[in-house]
Short mmCIF file of C-alpha atoms and ligand atoms in Angstrom, two decimals:
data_model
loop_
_atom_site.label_atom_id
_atom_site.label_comp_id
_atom_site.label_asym_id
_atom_site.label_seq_id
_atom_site.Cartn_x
_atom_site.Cartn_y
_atom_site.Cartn_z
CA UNK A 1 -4.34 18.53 3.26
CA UNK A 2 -3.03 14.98 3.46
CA UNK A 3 -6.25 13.20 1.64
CA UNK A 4 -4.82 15.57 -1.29
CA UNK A 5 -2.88 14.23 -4.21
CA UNK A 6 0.46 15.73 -4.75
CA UNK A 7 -0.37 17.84 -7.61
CA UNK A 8 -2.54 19.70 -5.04
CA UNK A 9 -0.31 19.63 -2.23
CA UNK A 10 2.09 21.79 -3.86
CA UNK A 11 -0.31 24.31 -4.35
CA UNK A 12 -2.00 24.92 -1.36
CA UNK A 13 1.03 25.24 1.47
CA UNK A 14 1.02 24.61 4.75
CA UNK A 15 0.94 28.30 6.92
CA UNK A 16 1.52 26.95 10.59
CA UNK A 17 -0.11 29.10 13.58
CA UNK A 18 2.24 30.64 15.74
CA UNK A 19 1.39 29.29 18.69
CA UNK A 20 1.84 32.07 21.08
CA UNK A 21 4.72 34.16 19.53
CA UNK A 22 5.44 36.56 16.79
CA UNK A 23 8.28 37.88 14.39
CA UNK A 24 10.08 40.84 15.60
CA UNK A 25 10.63 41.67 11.98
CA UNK A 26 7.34 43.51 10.56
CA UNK A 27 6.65 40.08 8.22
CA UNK A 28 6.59 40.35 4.58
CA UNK A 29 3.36 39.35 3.22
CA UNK A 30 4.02 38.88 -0.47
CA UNK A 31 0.78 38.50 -1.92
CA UNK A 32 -1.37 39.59 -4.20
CA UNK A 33 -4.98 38.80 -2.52
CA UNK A 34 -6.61 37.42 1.07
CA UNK A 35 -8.33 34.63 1.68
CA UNK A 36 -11.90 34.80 3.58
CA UNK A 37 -14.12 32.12 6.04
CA UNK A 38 -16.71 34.87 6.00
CA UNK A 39 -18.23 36.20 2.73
CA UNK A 40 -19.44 39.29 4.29
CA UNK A 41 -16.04 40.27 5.68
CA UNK A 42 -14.68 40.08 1.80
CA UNK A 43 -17.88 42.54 0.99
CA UNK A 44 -17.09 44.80 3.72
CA UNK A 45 -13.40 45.28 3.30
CA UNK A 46 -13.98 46.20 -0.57
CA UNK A 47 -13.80 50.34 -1.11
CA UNK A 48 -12.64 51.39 2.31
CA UNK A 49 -8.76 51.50 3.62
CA UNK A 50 -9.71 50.31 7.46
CA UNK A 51 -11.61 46.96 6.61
CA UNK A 52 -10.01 43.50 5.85
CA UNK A 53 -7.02 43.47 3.40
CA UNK A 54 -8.54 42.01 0.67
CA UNK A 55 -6.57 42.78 -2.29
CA UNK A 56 -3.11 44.46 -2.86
CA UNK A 57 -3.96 47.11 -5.16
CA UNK A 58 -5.60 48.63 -2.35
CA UNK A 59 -3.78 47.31 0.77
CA UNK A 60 -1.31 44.69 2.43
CA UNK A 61 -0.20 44.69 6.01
CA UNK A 62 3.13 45.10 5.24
CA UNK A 63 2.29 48.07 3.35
CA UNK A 64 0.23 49.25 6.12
CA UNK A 65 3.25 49.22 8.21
CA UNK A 66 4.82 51.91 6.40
CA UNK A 67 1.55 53.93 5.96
CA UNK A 68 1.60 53.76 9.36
CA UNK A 69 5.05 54.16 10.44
CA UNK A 70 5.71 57.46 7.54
CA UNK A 71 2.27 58.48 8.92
CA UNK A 72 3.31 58.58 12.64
CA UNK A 73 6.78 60.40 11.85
CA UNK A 74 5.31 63.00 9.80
CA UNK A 75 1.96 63.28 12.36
CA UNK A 76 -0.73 62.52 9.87
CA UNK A 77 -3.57 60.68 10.24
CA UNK A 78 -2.86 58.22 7.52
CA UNK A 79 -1.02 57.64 4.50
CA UNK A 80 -0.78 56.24 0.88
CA UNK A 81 2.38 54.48 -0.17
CA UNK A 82 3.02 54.20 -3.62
CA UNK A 83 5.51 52.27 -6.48
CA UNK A 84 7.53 55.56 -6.55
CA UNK A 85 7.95 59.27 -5.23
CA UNK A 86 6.00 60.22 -8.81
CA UNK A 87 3.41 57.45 -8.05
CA UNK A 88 2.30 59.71 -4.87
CA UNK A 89 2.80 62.87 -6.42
CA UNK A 90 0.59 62.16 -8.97
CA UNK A 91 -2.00 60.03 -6.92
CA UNK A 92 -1.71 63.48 -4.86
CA UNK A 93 -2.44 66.01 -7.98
CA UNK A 94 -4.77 63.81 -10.17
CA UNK A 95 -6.61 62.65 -6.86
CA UNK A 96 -7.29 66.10 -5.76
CA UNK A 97 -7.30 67.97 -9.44
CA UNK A 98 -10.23 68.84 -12.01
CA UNK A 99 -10.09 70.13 -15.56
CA UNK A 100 -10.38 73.95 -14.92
CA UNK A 101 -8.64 74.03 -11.65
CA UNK A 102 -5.43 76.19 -10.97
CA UNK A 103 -2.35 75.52 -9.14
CA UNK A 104 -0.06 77.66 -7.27
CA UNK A 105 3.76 75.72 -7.16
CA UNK A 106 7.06 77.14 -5.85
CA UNK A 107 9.69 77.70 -8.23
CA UNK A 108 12.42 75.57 -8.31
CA UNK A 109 10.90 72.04 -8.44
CA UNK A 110 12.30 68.85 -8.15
CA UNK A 111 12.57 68.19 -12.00
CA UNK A 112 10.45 65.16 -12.38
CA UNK A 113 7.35 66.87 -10.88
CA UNK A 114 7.95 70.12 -13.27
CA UNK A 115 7.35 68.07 -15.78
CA UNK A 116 4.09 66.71 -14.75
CA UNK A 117 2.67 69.61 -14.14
CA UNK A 118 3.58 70.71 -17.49
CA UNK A 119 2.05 67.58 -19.07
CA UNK A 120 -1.14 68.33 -16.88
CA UNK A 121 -1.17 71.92 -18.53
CA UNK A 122 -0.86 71.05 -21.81
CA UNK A 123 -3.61 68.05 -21.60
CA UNK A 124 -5.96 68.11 -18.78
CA UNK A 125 -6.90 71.53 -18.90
CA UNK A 126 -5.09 72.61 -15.34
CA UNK A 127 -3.55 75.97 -15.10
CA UNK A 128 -0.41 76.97 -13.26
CA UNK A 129 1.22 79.69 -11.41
CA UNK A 130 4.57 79.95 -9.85
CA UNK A 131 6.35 81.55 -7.23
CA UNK A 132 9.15 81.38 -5.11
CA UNK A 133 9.43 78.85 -2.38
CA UNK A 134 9.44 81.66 0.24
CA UNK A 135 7.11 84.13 -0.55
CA UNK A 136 3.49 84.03 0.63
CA UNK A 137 2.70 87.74 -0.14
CA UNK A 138 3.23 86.59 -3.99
CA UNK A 139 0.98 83.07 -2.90
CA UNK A 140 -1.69 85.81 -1.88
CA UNK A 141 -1.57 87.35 -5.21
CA UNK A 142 -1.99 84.37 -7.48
CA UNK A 143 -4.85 82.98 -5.36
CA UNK A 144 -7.50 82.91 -8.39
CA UNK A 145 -11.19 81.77 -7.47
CA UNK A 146 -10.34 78.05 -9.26
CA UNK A 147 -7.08 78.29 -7.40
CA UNK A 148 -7.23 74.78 -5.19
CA UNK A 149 -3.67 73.60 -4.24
CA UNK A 150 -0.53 74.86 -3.28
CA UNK A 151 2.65 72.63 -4.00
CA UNK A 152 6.01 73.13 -2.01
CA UNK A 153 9.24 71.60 -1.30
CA UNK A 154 10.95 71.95 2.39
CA UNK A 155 14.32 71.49 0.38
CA UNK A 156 14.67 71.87 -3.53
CA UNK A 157 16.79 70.52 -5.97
CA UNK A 158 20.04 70.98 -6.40
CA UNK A 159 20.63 74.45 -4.69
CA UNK A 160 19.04 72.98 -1.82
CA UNK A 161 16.45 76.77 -1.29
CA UNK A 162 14.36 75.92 1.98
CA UNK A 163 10.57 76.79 1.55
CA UNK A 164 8.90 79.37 4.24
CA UNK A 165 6.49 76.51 5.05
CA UNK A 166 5.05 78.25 8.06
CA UNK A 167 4.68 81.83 6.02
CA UNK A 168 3.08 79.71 2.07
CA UNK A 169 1.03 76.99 4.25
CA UNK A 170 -0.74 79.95 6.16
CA UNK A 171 -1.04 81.84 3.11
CA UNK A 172 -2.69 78.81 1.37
CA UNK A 173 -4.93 77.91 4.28
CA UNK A 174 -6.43 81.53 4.21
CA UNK A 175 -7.39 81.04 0.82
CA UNK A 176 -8.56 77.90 1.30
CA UNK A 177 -6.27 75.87 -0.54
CA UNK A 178 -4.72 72.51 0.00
CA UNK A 179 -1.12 72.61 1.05
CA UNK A 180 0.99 69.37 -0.05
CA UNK A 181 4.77 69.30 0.68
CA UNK A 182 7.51 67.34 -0.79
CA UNK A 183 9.68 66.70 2.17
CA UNK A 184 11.63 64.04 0.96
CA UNK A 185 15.53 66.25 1.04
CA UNK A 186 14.52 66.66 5.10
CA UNK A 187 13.10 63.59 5.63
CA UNK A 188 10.53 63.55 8.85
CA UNK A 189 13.50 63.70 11.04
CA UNK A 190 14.52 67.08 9.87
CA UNK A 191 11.02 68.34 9.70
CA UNK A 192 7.63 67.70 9.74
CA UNK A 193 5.61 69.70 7.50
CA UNK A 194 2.19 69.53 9.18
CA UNK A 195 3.41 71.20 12.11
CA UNK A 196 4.12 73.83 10.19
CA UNK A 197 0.67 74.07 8.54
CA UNK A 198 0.93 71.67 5.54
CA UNK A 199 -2.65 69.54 4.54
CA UNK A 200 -0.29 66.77 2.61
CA UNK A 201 3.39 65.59 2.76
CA UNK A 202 4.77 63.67 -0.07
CA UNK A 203 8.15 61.64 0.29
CA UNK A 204 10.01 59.67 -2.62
CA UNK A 205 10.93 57.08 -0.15
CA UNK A 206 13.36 55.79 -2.52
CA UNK A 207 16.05 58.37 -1.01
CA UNK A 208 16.33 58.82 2.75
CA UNK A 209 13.98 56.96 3.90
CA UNK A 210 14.80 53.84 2.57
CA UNK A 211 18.28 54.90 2.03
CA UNK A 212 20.37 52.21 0.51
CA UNK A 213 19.91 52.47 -3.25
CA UNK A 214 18.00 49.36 -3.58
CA UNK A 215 14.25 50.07 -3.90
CA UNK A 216 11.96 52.52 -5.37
CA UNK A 217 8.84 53.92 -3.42
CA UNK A 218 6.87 56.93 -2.46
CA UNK A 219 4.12 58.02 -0.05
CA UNK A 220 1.79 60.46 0.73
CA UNK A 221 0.85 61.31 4.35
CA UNK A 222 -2.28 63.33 4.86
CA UNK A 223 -3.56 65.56 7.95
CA UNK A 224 -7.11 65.18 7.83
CA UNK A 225 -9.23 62.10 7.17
CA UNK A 226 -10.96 63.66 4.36
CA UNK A 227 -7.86 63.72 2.32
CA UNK A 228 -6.86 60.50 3.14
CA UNK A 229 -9.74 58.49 1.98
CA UNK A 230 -10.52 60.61 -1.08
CA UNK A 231 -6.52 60.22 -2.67
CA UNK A 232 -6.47 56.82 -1.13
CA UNK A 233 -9.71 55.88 -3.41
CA UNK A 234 -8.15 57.44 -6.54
CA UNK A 235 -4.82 55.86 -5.95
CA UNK A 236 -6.44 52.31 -4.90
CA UNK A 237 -7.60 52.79 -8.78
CA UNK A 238 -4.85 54.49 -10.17
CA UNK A 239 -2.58 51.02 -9.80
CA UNK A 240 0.30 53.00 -7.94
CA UNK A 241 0.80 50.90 -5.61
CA UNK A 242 4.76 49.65 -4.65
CA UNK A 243 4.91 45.46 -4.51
CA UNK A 244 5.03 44.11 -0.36
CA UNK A 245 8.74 43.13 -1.07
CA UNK A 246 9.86 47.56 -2.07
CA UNK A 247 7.61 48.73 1.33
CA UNK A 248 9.72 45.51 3.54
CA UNK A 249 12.66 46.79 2.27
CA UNK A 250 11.92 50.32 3.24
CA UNK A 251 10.57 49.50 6.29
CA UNK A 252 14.33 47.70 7.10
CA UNK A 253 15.97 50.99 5.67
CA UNK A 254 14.22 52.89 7.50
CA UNK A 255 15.10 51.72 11.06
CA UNK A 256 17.99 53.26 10.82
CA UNK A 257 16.84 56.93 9.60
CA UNK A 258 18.06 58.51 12.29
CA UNK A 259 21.29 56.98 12.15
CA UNK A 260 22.08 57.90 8.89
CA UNK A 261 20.63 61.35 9.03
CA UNK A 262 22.95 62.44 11.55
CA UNK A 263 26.82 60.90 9.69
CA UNK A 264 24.56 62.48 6.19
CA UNK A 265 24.45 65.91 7.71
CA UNK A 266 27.27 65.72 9.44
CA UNK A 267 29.07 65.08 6.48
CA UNK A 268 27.62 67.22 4.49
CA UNK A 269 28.32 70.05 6.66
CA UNK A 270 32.15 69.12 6.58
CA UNK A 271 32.53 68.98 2.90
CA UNK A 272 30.17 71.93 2.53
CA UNK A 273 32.44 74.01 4.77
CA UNK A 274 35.79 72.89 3.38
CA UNK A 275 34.46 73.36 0.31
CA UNK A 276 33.78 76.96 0.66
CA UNK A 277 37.54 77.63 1.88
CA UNK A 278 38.85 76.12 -1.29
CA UNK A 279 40.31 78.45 -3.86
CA UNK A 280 38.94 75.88 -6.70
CA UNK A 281 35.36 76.97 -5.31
CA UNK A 282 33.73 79.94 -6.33
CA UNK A 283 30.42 79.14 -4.73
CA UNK A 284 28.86 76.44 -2.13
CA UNK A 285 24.93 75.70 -1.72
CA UNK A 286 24.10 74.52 1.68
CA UNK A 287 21.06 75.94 3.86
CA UNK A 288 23.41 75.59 6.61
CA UNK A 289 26.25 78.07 5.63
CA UNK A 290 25.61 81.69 6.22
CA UNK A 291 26.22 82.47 2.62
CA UNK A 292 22.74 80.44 1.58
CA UNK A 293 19.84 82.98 0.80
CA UNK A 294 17.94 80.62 2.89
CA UNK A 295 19.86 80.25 5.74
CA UNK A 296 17.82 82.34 8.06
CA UNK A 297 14.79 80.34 7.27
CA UNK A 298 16.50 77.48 7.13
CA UNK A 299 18.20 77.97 11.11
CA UNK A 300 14.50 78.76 12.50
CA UNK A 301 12.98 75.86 10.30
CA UNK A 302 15.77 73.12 10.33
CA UNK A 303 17.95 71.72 13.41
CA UNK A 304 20.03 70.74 10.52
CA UNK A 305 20.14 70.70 6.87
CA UNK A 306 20.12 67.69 5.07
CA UNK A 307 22.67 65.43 2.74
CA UNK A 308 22.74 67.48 -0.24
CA UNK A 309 24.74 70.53 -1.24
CA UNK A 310 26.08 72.00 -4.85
CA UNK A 311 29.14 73.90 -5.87
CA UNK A 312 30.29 75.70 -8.57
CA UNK A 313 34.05 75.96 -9.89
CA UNK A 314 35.95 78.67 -10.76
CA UNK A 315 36.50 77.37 -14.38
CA UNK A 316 32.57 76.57 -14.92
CA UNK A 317 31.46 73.97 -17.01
CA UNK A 318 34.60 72.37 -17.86
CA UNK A 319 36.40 72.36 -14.58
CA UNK A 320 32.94 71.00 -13.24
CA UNK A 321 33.04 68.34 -15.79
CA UNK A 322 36.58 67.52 -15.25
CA UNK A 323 35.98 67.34 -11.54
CA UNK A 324 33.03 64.58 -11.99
CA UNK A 325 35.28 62.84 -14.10
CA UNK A 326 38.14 62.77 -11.29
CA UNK A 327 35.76 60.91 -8.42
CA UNK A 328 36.69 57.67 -7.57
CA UNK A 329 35.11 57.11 -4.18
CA UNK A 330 31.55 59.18 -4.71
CA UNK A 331 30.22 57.59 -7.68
CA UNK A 332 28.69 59.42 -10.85
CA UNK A 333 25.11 58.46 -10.35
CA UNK A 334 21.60 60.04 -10.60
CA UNK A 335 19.56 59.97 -7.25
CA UNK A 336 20.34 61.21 -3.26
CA UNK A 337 19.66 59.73 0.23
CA UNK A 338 21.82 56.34 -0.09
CA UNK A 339 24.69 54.97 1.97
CA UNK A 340 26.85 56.10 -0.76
CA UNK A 341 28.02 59.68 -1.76
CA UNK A 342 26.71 60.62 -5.56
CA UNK A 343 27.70 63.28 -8.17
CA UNK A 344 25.67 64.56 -10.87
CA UNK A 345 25.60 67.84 -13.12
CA UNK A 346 22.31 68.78 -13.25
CA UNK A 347 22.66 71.18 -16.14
CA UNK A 348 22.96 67.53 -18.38
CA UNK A 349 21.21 65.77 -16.47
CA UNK A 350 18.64 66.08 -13.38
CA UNK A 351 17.63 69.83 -15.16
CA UNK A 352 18.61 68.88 -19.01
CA UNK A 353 15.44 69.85 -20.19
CA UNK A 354 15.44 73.93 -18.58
CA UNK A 355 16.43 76.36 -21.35
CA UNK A 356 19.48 78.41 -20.20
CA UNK A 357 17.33 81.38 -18.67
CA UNK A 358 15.38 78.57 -16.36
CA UNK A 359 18.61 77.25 -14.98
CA UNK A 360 19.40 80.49 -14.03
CA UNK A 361 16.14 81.16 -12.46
CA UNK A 362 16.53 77.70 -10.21
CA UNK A 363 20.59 78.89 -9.62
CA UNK A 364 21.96 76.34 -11.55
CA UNK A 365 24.99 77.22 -13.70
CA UNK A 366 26.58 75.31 -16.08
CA UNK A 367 29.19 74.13 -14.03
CA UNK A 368 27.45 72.97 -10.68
CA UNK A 369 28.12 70.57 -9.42
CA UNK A 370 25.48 68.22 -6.94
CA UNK A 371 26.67 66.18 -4.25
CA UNK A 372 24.28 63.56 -2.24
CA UNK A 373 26.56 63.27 0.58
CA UNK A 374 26.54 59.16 1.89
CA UNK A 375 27.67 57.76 5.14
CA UNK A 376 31.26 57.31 4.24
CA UNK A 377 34.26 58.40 7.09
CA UNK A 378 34.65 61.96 6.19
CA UNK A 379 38.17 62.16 5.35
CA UNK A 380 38.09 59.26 2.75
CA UNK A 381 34.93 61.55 1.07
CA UNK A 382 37.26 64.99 1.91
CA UNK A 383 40.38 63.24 0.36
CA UNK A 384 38.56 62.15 -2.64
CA UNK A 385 37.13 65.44 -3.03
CA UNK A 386 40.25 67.48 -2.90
CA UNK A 387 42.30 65.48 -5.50
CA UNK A 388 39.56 65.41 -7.71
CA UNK A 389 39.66 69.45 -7.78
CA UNK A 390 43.28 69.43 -8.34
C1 LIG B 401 13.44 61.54 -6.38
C2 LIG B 401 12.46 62.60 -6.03
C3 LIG B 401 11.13 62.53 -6.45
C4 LIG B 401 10.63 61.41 -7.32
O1 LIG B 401 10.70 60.19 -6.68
P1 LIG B 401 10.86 58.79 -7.45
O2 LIG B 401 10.91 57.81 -6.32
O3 LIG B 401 12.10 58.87 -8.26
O4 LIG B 401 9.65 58.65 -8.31
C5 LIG B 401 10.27 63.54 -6.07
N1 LIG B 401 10.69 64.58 -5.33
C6 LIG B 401 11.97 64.68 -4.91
C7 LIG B 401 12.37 65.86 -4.11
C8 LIG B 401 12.90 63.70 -5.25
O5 LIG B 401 14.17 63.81 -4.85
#
């Protein structure tokens, strides 16, 4: 570039070879586009995910790192990631959906995707069934000839029910059906839906998996090739697709998953326990106590049971309110899976939009209370809980 003038130095920088080394860090490659020597490289990496990168809308290494590395956790054979958790949902549903086609979800559902699928009712001419996360003889039943997908959660939102994947993805595979799991309150150390039967596993990796509050992202990981290329051709068009700099810094969350899983369930189990001794309480939601209607699932499913738990107070909505109100170490936010610990009530917020008699149906009262249990040392988190109920 030196017989350039200055004015076209600045544009086109210098990118030195690396002579026989690499970065230990996956690199970021924040760009929007490749550059080619050979024109029929940039014609054969258009329309397919395994040829050259040629433009970000439909791949970037860096990306690719994540497909990969989500991909290899969950033991798929390759995977979409996306802006958000919705941005793969919905790649997943309107990748995979027609006008005229029925779905069978579990009831409850994480409360941004119950809304989709209502908007998809209402205006694309999809129908909907629903029933509960852990019943495959009811599955059976609501198998219609344009039934094609089944949608589950491993854990759901905010009562934290555990899904019989083994028992709905069977059920679904029978009948032909596509099975897609949100996993993202186990994360892929907890479990790994395909093992237990599951065609597609969805993750908002804006909670555990990049875990620190700072970046939003999703991904869809998919257990047969066929899946993969057809959502990864819809979502390649759809424009979901997160910016280099979101998947980097999920990538650097996520190399300590593990880590963080283990102090997050720890934790949680702690508090949950405690909790459930406390004459304040007059109910705890955690897969891992006894007292959880899923708890036998959850024991044969789980070797342990995730960050996030709920509670309800023996003076209901007020007492619940007070308590949030009390806090000062876990913060009154809206999201899960971060360093930090987080309290919501979901009946105002998270689940605002559920008529009384819904709530009910999803075990939400007016007073509970959801806790996304961070990394903190447990007694500062116990000693902020307990003055907060008194
Ligand atoms: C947060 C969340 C989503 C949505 O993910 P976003 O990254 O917020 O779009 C989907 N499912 C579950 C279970 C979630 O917790």
């Amino acid at each position: 570039m030196t017989d350039f003038r200055p004015e076209t130095r600045t544009v086109h920088l210098p990118q030195p070879p690396l002579n026989g080394s690499r970065p230990i860090t996956v690199p970021l490659y924040q760009t929007s586009g490749f550059i080619f020597d050979d024109p029929a490289v940039f014609a054969d990496g258009m329309g397919r995910p395994d040829g050259a990168f040629v433009y970000g809308r439909m791949s970037n290494p860096t990306v690719r790192s994540l497909e990969e590395a989500v991909s290899g956790l969950e033991g798929g054979v390759g995977a979409v990631a996306t802006g958000s958790g919705m941005g793969a949902i919905n790649a997943v549903l309107f990748g995979l959906l027609a006008p005229g086609d029925h779905l069978i979800a579990q009831k409850p559902l994480y409360g941004g995707t119950a809304a989709m699928i209502n908007d998809m009712v209402g205006r694309f001419g999809i129908t909907v069934s629903y029933v509960a996360e852990d019943d495959p003889a009811a599955l059976r039943e609501a198998v219609r000839p344009e039934t094609r997908l089944v949608y589950l959660e491993t854990i759901a939102n905010p009562v934290t029910q555990v899904a019989d994947l083994p028992g709905m993805c069977a059920a679904a595979r029978e009948a032909g059906l596509i099975s897609v799991v949100d996993n993202t309150f186990a994360s892929p150390i907890l479990c790994r839906p395909i093992e237990h039967g599951a065609d597609i596993v969805v993750h908002s990796t804006t909670k555990y998996l990049s875990g620190h509050t700072d970046v939003l992202g999703g991904i869809a990981v998919f257990a047969s090739d066929e899946l993969y290329r057809k959502v990864w051709a819809f979502a390649s068009k759809l424009g979901a697709t997160p910016d280099p700099f979101a998947a980097w810094l999920t990538l650097r969350g996520m190399q300590t998953l593990s880590l963080r899983m283990e102090r997050h369930c720890f934790n949680t189990r702690e508090l949950a326990t405690r909790l459930n001794d406390h004459p304040a309480v007059s109910a705890v939601y955690w897969p891992g106590l006894p007292s959880h209607r899923s708890y036998e699932l959850a024991a044969k499913l789980l070797p342990d049971f995730g960050g996030v738990f709920s509670f309800d107070l023996v003076g209901g909505r007020e007492a619940g309110e007070r308590f949030m109100s009390s806090v000062r170490l876990a913060l009154l936010a809206p999201s899960l899976g971060g360093v930090e610990t987080l309290v919501l009530h979901p009946a105002t917020t998270s689940h605002r939009t559920l008529t009384a008699e819904e709530l009910a149906r999803h075990g939400i009262g007016e007073g509970t209370v959801r806790v996304a249990v961070g990394i903190e040392h447990i007694e500062d988190l116990w000693a902020d809980i307990e003055q907060a109920l008194s």
